[in-house]
Tab-separated table of C-alpha atoms in Angstrom:
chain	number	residue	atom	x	y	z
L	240	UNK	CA	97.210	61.822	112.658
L	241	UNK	CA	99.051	64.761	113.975
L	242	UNK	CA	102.384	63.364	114.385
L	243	UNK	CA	102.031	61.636	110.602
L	244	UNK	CA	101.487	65.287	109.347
L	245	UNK	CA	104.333	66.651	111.828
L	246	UNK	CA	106.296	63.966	110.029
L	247	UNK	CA	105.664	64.420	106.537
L	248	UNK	CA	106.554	68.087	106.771
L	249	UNK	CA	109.647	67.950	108.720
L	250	UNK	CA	110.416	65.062	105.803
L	251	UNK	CA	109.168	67.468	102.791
L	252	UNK	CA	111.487	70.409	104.422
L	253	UNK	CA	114.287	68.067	104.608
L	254	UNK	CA	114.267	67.638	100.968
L	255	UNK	CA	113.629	71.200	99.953
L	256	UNK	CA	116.595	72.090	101.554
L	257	UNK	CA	118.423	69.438	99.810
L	258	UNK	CA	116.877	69.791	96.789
L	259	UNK	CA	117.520	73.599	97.195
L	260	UNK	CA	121.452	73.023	98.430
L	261	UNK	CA	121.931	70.493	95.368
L	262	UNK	CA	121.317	73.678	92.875
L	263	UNK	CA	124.686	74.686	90.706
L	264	UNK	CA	124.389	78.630	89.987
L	265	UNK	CA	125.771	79.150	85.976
L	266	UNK	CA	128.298	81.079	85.890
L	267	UNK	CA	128.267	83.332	83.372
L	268	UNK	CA	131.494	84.633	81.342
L	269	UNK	CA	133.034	88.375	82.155
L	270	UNK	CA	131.471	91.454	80.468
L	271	UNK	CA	132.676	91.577	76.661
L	272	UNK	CA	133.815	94.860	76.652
L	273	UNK	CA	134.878	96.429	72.752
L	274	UNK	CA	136.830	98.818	72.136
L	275	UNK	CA	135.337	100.794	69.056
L	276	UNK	CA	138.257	102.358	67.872
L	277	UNK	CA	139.929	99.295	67.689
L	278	UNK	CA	138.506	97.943	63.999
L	279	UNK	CA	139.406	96.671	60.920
L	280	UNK	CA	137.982	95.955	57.839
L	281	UNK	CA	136.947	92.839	55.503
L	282	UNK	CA	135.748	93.129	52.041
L	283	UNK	CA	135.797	91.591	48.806
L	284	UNK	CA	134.351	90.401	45.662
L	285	UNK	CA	131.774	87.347	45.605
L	286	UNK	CA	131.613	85.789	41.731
L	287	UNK	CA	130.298	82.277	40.637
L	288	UNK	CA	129.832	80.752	36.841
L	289	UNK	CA	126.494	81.712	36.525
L	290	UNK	CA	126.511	81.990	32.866
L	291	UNK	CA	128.175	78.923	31.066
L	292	UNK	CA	127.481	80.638	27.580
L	293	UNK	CA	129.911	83.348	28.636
L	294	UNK	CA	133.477	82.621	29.958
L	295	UNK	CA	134.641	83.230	33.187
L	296	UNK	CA	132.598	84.272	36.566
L	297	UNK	CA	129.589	86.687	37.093
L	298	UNK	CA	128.830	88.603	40.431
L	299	UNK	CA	126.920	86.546	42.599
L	300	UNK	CA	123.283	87.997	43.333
L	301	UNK	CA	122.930	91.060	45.014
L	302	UNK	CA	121.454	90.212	48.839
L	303	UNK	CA	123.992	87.368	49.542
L	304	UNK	CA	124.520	87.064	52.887
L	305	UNK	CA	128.472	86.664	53.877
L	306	UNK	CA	128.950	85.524	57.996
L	307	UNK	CA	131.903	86.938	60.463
L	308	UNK	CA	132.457	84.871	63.329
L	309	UNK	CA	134.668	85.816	66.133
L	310	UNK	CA	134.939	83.454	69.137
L	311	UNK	CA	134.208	85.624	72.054
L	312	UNK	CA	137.421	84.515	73.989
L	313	UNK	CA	139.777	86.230	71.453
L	314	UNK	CA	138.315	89.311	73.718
L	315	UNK	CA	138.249	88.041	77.044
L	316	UNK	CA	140.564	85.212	78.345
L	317	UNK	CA	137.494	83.903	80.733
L	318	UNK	CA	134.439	83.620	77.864
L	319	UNK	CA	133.962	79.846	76.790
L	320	UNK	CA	135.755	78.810	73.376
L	321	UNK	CA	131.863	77.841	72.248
L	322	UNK	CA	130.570	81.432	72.730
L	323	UNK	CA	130.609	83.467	69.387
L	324	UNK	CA	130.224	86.968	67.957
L	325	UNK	CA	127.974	87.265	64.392
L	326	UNK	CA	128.101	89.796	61.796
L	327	UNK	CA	126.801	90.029	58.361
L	328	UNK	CA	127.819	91.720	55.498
L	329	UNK	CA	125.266	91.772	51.734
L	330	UNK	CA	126.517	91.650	48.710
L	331	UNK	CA	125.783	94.826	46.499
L	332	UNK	CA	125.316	94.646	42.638
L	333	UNK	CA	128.600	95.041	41.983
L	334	UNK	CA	129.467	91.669	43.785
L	335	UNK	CA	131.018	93.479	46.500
L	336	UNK	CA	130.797	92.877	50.324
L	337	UNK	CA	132.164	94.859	53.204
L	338	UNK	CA	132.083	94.983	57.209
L	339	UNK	CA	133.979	96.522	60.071
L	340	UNK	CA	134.818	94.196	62.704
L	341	UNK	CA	135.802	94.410	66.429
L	342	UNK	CA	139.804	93.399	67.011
L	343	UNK	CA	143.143	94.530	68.596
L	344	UNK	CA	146.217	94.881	68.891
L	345	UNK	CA	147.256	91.632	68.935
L	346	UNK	CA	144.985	90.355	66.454
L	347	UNK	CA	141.571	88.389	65.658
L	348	UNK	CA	140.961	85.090	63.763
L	349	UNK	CA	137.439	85.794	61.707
L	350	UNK	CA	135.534	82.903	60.081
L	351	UNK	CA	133.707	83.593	57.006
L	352	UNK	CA	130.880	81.771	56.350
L	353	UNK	CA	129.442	82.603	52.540
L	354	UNK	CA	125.592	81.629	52.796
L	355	UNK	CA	125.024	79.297	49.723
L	356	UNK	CA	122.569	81.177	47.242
L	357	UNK	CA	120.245	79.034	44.468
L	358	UNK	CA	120.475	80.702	40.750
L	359	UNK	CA	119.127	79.481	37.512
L	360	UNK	CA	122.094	79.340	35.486
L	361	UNK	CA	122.086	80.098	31.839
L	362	UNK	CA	124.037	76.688	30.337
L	363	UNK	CA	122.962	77.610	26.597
L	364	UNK	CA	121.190	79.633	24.276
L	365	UNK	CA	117.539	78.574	25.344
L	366	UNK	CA	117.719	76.621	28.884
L	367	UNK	CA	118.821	77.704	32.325
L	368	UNK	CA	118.996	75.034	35.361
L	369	UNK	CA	118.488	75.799	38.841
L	370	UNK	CA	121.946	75.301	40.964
L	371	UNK	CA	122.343	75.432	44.332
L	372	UNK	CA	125.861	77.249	44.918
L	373	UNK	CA	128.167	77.053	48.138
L	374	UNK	CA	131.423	78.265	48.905
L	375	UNK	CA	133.851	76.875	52.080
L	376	UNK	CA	134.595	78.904	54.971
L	377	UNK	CA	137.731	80.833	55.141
L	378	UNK	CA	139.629	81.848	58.176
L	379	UNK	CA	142.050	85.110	58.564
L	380	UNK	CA	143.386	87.337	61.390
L	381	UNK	CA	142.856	91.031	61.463
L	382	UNK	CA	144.605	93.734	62.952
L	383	UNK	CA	143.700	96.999	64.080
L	384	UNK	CA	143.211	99.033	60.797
L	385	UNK	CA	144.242	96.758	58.635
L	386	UNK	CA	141.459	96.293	55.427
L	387	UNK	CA	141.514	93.066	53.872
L	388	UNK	CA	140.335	91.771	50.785
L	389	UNK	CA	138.720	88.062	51.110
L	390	UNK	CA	137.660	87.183	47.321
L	391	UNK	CA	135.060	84.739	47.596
L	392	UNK	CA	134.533	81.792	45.076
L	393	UNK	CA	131.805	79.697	44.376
């Protein structure tokens, strides 16, 4: 009885250690590092037909979310291409968005991502119909100081 017990530890320490060997540590990417003087700026109008008795487009509502993506390796060489920074800029009443973003010197590709919004359109005189309304994403660089003006369409 002894020697079965002796056994079956000595076997269950065998594996632990295996077990224990077998383990991969993550790795995790350098220390993202920004440089806060090193910005630019993104802004814009958002509009949409949201009144088809009128012509042309109308602001889109106030509270719209717009998205800034940033891959985290246009900072650091070592980060994984699937690693991402988010920001988010509202649309005011006036249809305008803004946002300062991270960059440098030699430049940042920026995704925006307009959230899609639901309004009841006005299409005549008495009846509105609920449409959902999305816009594409849009990609541009940005330099250090530069502002630029992303118009967004629905």
């Amino acid at each position: 009885m002894k020697k079965t017990v002796y056994t079956l530890l000595v076997l269950f320490s065998l594996i632990s250690v295996i077990v224990i060997s077998s383990c991969e540590k993550l790795e995790q990417s350098s220390p993202l590092l920004l440089n806060d003087s090193l910005q630019a700026t993104i802004s814009g109008r958002a509009t949409a037909d949201l009144d088809w008795t009128s012509g042309g487009n109308e602001n889109v509502p106030s509270g719209t979310k717009v998205i800034f993506k940033i891959a985290m390796n246009e900072f650091n060489d070592q980060a994984p291409a699937d690693e991402f920074l988010y920001y988010e800029a509202t649309v005011g009443g006036d249809g305008t968005y803004s946002v300062t973003l991270p960059t440098h010197k030699g430049g940042v590709a920026v995704t925006i991502i307009p959230n899609d919004f639901e309004y009841n359109v006005q299409i005549n005189n008495n009846d509105t119909q609920r449409m959902v309304f999305t816009s594409g994403e849009q990609m541009v660089t940005i330099i250090v100081g530069q502002t630029k003006i992303v118009d967004i369409a629905y």
